[in-house]
Coordinates of C-alpha atoms and ligand atoms in Angstrom, one line a residue:
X1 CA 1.0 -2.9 28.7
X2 CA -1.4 -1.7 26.3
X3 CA -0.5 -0.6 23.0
X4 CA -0.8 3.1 21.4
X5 CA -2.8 3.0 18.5
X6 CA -1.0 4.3 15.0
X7 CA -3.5 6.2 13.9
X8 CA -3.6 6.1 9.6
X9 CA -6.8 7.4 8.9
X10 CA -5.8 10.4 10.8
X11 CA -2.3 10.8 9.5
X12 CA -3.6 9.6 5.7
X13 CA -6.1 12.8 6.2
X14 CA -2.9 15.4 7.0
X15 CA -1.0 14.3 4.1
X16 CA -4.0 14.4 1.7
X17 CA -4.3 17.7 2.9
X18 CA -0.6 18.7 2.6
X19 CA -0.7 17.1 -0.8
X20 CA -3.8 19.5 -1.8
X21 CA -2.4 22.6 -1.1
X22 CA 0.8 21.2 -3.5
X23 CA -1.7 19.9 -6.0
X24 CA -2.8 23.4 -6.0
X25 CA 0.5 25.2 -5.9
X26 CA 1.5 23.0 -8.9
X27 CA -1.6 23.8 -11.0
X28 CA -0.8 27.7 -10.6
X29 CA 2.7 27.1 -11.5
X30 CA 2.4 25.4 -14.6
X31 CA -1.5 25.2 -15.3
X32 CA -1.5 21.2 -15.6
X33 CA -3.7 19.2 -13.3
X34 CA -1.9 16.2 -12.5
X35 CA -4.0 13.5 -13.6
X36 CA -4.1 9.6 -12.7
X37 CA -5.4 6.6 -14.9
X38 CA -6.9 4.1 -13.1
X39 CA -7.5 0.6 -14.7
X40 CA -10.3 -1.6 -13.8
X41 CA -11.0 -5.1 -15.4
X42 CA -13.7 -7.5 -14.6
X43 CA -16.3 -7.4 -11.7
X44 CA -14.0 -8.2 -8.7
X45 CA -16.1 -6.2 -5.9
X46 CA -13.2 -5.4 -3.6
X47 CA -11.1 -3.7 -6.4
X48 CA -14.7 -1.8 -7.6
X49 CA -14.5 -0.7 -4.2
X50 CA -10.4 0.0 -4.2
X51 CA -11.2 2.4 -7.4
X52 CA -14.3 4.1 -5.5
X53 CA -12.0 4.8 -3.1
X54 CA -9.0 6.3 -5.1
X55 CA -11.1 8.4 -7.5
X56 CA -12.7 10.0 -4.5
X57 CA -9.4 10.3 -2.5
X58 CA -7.7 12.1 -6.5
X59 CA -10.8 14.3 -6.5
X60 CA -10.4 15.7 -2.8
X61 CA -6.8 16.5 -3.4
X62 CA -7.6 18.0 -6.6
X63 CA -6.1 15.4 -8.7
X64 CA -7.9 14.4 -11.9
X65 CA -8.6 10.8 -12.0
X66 CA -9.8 8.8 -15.2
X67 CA -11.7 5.5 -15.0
X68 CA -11.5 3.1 -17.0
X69 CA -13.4 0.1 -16.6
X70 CA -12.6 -2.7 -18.9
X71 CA -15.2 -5.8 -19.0
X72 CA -13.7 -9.5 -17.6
X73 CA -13.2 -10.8 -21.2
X74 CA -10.6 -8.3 -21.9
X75 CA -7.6 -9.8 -23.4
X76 CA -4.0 -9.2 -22.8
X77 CA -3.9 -7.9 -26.3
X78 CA -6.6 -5.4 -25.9
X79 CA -5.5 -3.8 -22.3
X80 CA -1.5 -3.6 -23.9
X81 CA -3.2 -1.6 -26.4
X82 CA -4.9 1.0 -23.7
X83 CA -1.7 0.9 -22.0
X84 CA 0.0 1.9 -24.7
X85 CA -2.5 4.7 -25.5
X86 CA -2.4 6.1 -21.7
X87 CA 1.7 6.0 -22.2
X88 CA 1.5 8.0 -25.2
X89 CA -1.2 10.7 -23.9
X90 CA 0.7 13.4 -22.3
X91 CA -1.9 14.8 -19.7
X92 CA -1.2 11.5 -18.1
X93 CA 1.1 11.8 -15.6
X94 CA 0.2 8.2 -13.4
X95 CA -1.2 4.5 -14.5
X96 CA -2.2 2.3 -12.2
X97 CA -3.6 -1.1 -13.1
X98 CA -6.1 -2.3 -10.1
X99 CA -4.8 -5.9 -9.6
X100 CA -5.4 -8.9 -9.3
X101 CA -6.6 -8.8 -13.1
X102 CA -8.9 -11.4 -14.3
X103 CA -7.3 -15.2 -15.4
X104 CA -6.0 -15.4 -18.8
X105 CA -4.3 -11.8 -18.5
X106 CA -0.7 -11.7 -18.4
X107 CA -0.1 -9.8 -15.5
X108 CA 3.4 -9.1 -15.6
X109 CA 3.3 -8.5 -19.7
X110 CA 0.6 -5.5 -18.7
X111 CA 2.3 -4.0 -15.5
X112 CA 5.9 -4.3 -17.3
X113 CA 4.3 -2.2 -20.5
X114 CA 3.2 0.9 -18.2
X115 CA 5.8 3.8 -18.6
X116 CA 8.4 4.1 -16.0
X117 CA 7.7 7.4 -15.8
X118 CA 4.1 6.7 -15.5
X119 CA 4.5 4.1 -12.9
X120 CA 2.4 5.1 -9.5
X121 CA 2.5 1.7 -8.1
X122 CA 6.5 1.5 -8.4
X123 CA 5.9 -2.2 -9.9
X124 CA 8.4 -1.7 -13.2
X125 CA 11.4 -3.3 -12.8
X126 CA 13.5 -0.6 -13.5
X127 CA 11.8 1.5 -10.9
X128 CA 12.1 -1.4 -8.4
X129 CA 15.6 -1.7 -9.3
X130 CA 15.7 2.7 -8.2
X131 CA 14.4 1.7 -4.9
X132 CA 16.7 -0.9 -4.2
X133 CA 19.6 1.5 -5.3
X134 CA 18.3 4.1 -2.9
X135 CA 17.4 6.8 -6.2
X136 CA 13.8 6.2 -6.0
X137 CA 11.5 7.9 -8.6
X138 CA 8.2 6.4 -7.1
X139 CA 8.0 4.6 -3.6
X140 CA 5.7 1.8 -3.9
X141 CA 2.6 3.5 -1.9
X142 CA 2.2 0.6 0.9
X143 CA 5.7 0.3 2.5
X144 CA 5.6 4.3 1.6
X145 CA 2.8 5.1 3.7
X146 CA 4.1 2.9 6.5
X147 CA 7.7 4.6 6.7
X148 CA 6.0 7.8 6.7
X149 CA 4.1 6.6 9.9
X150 CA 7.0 5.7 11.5
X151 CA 9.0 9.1 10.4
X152 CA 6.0 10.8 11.3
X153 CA 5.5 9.0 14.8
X154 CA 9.1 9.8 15.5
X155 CA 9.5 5.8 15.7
X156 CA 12.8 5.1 15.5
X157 CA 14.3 2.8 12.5
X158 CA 18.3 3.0 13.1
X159 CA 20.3 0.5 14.1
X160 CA 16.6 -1.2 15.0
X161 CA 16.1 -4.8 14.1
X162 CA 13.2 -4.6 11.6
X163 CA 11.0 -8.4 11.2
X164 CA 9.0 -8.2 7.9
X165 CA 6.8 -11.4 7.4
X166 CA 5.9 -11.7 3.6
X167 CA 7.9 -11.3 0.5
X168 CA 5.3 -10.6 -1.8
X169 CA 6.6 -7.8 -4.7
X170 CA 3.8 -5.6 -3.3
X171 CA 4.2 -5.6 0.3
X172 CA 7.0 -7.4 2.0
X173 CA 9.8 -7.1 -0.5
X174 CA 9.9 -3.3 -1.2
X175 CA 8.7 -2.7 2.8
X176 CA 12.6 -4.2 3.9
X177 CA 14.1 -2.7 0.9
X178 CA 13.0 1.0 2.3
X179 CA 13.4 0.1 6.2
X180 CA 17.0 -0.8 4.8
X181 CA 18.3 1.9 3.1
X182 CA 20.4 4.5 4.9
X183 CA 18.8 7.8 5.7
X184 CA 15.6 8.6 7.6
X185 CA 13.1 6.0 8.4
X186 CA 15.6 3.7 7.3
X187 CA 19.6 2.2 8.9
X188 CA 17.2 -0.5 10.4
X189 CA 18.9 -4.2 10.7
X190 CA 16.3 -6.3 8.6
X191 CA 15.1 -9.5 8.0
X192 CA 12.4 -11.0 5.7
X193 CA 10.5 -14.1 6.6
X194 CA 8.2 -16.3 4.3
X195 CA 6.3 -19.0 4.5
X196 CA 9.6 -21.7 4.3
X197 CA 10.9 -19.7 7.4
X198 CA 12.2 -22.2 10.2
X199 CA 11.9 -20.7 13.6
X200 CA 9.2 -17.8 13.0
X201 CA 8.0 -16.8 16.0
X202 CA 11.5 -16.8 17.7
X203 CA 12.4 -14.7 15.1
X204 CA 9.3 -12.2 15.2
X205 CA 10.5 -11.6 18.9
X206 CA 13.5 -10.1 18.5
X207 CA 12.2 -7.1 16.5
X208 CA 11.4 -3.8 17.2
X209 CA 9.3 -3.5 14.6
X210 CA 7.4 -6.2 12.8
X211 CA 5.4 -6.1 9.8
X212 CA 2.6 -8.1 9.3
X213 CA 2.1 -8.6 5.5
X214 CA 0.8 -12.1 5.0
X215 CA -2.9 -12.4 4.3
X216 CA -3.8 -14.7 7.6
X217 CA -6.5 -13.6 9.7
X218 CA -5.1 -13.1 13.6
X219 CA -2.0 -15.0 12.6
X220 CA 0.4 -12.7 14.7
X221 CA 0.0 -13.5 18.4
X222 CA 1.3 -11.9 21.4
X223 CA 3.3 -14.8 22.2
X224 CA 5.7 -13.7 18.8
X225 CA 5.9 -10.0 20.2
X226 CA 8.5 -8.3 22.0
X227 CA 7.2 -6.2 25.3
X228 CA 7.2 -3.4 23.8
X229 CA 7.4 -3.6 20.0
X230 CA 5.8 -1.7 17.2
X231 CA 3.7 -3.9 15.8
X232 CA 2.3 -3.1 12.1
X233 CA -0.2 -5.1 10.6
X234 CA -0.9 -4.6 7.1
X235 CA -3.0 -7.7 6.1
X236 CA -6.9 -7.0 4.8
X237 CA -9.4 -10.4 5.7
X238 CA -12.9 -10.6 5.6
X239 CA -13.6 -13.2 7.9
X240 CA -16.8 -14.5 9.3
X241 CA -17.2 -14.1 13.2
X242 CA -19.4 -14.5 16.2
X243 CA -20.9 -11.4 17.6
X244 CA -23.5 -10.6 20.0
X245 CA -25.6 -7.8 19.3
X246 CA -27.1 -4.8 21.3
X247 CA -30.4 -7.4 22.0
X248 CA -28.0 -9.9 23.4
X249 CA -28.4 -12.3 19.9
X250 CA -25.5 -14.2 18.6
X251 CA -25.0 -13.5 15.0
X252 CA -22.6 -14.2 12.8
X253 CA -21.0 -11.5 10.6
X254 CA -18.9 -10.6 8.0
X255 CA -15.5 -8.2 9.6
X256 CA -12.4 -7.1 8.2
X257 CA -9.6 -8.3 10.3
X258 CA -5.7 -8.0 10.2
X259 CA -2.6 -10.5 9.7
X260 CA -2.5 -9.5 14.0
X261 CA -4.5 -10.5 16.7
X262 CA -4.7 -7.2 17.8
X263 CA -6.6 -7.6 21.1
X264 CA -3.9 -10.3 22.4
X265 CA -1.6 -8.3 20.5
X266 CA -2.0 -5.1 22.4
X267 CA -1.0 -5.9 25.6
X268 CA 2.0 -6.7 24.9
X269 CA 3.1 -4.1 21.7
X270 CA 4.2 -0.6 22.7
X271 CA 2.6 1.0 19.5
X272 CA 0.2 -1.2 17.2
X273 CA -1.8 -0.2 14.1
X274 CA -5.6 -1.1 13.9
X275 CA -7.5 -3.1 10.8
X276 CA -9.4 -0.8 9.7
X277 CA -7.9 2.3 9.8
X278 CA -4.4 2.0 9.8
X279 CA -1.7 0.9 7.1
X280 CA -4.9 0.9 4.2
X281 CA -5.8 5.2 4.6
X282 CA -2.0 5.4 3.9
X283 CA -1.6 3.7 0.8
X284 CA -4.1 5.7 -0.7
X285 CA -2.7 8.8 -0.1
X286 CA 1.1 8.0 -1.2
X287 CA -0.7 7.0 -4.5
X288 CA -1.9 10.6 -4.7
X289 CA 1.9 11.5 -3.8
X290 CA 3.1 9.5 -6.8
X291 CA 0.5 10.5 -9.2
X292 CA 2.2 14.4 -8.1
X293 CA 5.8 13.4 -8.4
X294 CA 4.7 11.8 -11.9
X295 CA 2.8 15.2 -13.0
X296 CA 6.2 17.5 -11.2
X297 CA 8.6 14.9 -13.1
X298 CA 6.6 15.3 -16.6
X299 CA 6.7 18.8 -16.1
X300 CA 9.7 19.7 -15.5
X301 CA 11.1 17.8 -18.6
Ligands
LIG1 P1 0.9 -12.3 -0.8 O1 1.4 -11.9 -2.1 O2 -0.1 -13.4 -0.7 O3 2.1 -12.6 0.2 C1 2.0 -13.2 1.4 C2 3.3 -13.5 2.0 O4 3.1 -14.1 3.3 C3 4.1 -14.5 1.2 O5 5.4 -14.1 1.1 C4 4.0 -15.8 2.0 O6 5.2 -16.6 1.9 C5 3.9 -15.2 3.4 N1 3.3 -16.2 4.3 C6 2.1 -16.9 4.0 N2 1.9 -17.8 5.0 C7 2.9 -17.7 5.9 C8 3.2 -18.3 7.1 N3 2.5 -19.3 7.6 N4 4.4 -17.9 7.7 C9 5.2 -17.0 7.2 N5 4.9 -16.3 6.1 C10 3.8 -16.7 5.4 O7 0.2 -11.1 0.0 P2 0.5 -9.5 -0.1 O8 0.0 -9.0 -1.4 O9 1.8 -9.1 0.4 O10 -0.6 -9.0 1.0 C11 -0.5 -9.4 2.4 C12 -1.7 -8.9 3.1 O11 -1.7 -7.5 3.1 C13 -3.1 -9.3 2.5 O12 -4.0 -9.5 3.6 C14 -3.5 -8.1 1.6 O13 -4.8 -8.0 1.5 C15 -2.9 -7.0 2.5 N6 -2.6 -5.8 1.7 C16 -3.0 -4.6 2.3 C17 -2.6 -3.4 1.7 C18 -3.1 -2.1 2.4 O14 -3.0 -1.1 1.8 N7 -3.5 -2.2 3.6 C19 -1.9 -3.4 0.5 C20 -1.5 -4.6 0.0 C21 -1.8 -5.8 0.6 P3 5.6 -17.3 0.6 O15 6.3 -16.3 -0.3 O16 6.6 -18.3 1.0 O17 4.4 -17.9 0.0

């Protein structure tokens, strides 16, 4: 069997678009562009690039985005204070704080301080505490984007036994809480492993859909798939690996893989998303999502 690819780039591209023309409806409605802070402390070159990324993908969609780039000496004291500030202002309507912030900040003391209301990543306890009650106000925008690709791949969740591997607050947690609620993209049968899980790959083959979020290069192989399985991989690793170029010259060089091994992974998966180009484009654009339900929410207080 070979796997069918889930494509997120493509998909994340139709829902920016369908979240333009509402950007746009909503600014003609109620003349307010809905507009996202974005946080940046230190010099940690993936999260320069995570911030490229998002103020490019707010600008497309006709979202205002606002930088803020803090240097790597900032101290919890001084990015409370410009959390505070961003609370108070209201032509805020989203704060997101690019993690991991730099040692010596409090992390938790920072992303507990953003607004509820205000809270695009869906980290705040109370809004985690929403989700898990099944009232959401945000969805946190990585298990977001990947129910929408199922919903909108007409993959089927109920009654389904869903394997998530990871428990992290980002990924793993909040991806089993939405597979588990009841309603659509959701009924599934769910379990959440870790690293303390006994039996792993036994379990990994009885689902129907497994979710890769563990930050191990390759470490899903076909031998912990079912024939047939939706396979979504949602790890990010730059790895170092032996190619051999167009002149026939080994060389080694730096790739992005996933938590999958997808070529061993695909012959045996019925649908499988790639690294790059799959779960990633997605979480981008549910952040847009969010930073519109914050703007919709603020306005219609
Ligand atoms: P994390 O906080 O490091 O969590 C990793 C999870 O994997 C932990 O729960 C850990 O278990 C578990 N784990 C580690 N080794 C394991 C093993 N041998 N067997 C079973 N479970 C194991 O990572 P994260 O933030 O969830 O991110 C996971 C991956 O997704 C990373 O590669 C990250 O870069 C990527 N990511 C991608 C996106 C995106 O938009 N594409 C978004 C967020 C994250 P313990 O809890 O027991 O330690």
């Amino acid at each position: 069997m070979t796997a069918k690819i889930l494509d997120g780039k493509g998909l994340a591209q139709e829902i920016r678009a369908e979240i333009k023309v509402e950007v746009k409806k909503f600014i003609e409605e109620n003349d307010i562009q809905p507009t996202l802070a974005v946080v940046l402390v230190g010099n940690n070159e993936a999260s320069k690039v995570y911030v490229r990324n998002k103020e490019r993908a707010c600008n497309e969609a006709g979202l205002k985005s606002l930088i803020f780039r803090l240097p790597a000496e900032t101290s919890s004291k001084e990015l409370l204070e410009l959390v505070r500030k961003l609370n108070a202002d209201a032509s805020i309507h989203g704060i997101l704080v690019q993690l991991p912030l730099p040692k010596g900040i409090d992390e938790k003391l920072i992303l507990d301080a953003i607004d509820p209301e205000k809270d695009v990543d869906c980290f705040h306890p109370e809004n985690v505490g929403l989700v898990s009650q099944g009232r959401p106000r945000f969805l946190p925008c990585t298990p977001y984007g990947i129910q929408q690709m199922l919903i909108r791949y007409g993959i089927e969740t109920v009654g389904k036994r869903v394997v998530v591997i990871g428990r992290s607050d980002i990924v793993g947690k909040p991806m089993g809480m939405l597979l588990l609620q009841k309603g659509i993209g959701g009924d599934a049968t769910v379990t959440i492993c870790h690293s303390r899980t006994a039996n792993l790959v036994e379990i990994a083959k009885q689902a129907d859909v497994l979710v890769a979020a563990i930050g191990k290069a390759e470490f899903v192989t076909a031998d912990m798939i079912k024939p047939g399985a939706v396979v979504v991989d949602v790890g990010m690793n730059k790895i170092k690996k032996d190619i051999v170029d167009e002149n026939g010259e080994k060389k080694l060089v730096d790739k992005l893989v996933g938590d999958v091994d997808f070529n061993g992974v695909k012959e045996v998966a019925g649908w499988l998303t790639p690294v790059p180009g799959g779960v990633g484009p997605l979480t981008v654009a549910m952040l847009l999502k969010n930073a519109l339900t914050g703007a919709k929410r603020q306005a219609a207080k």
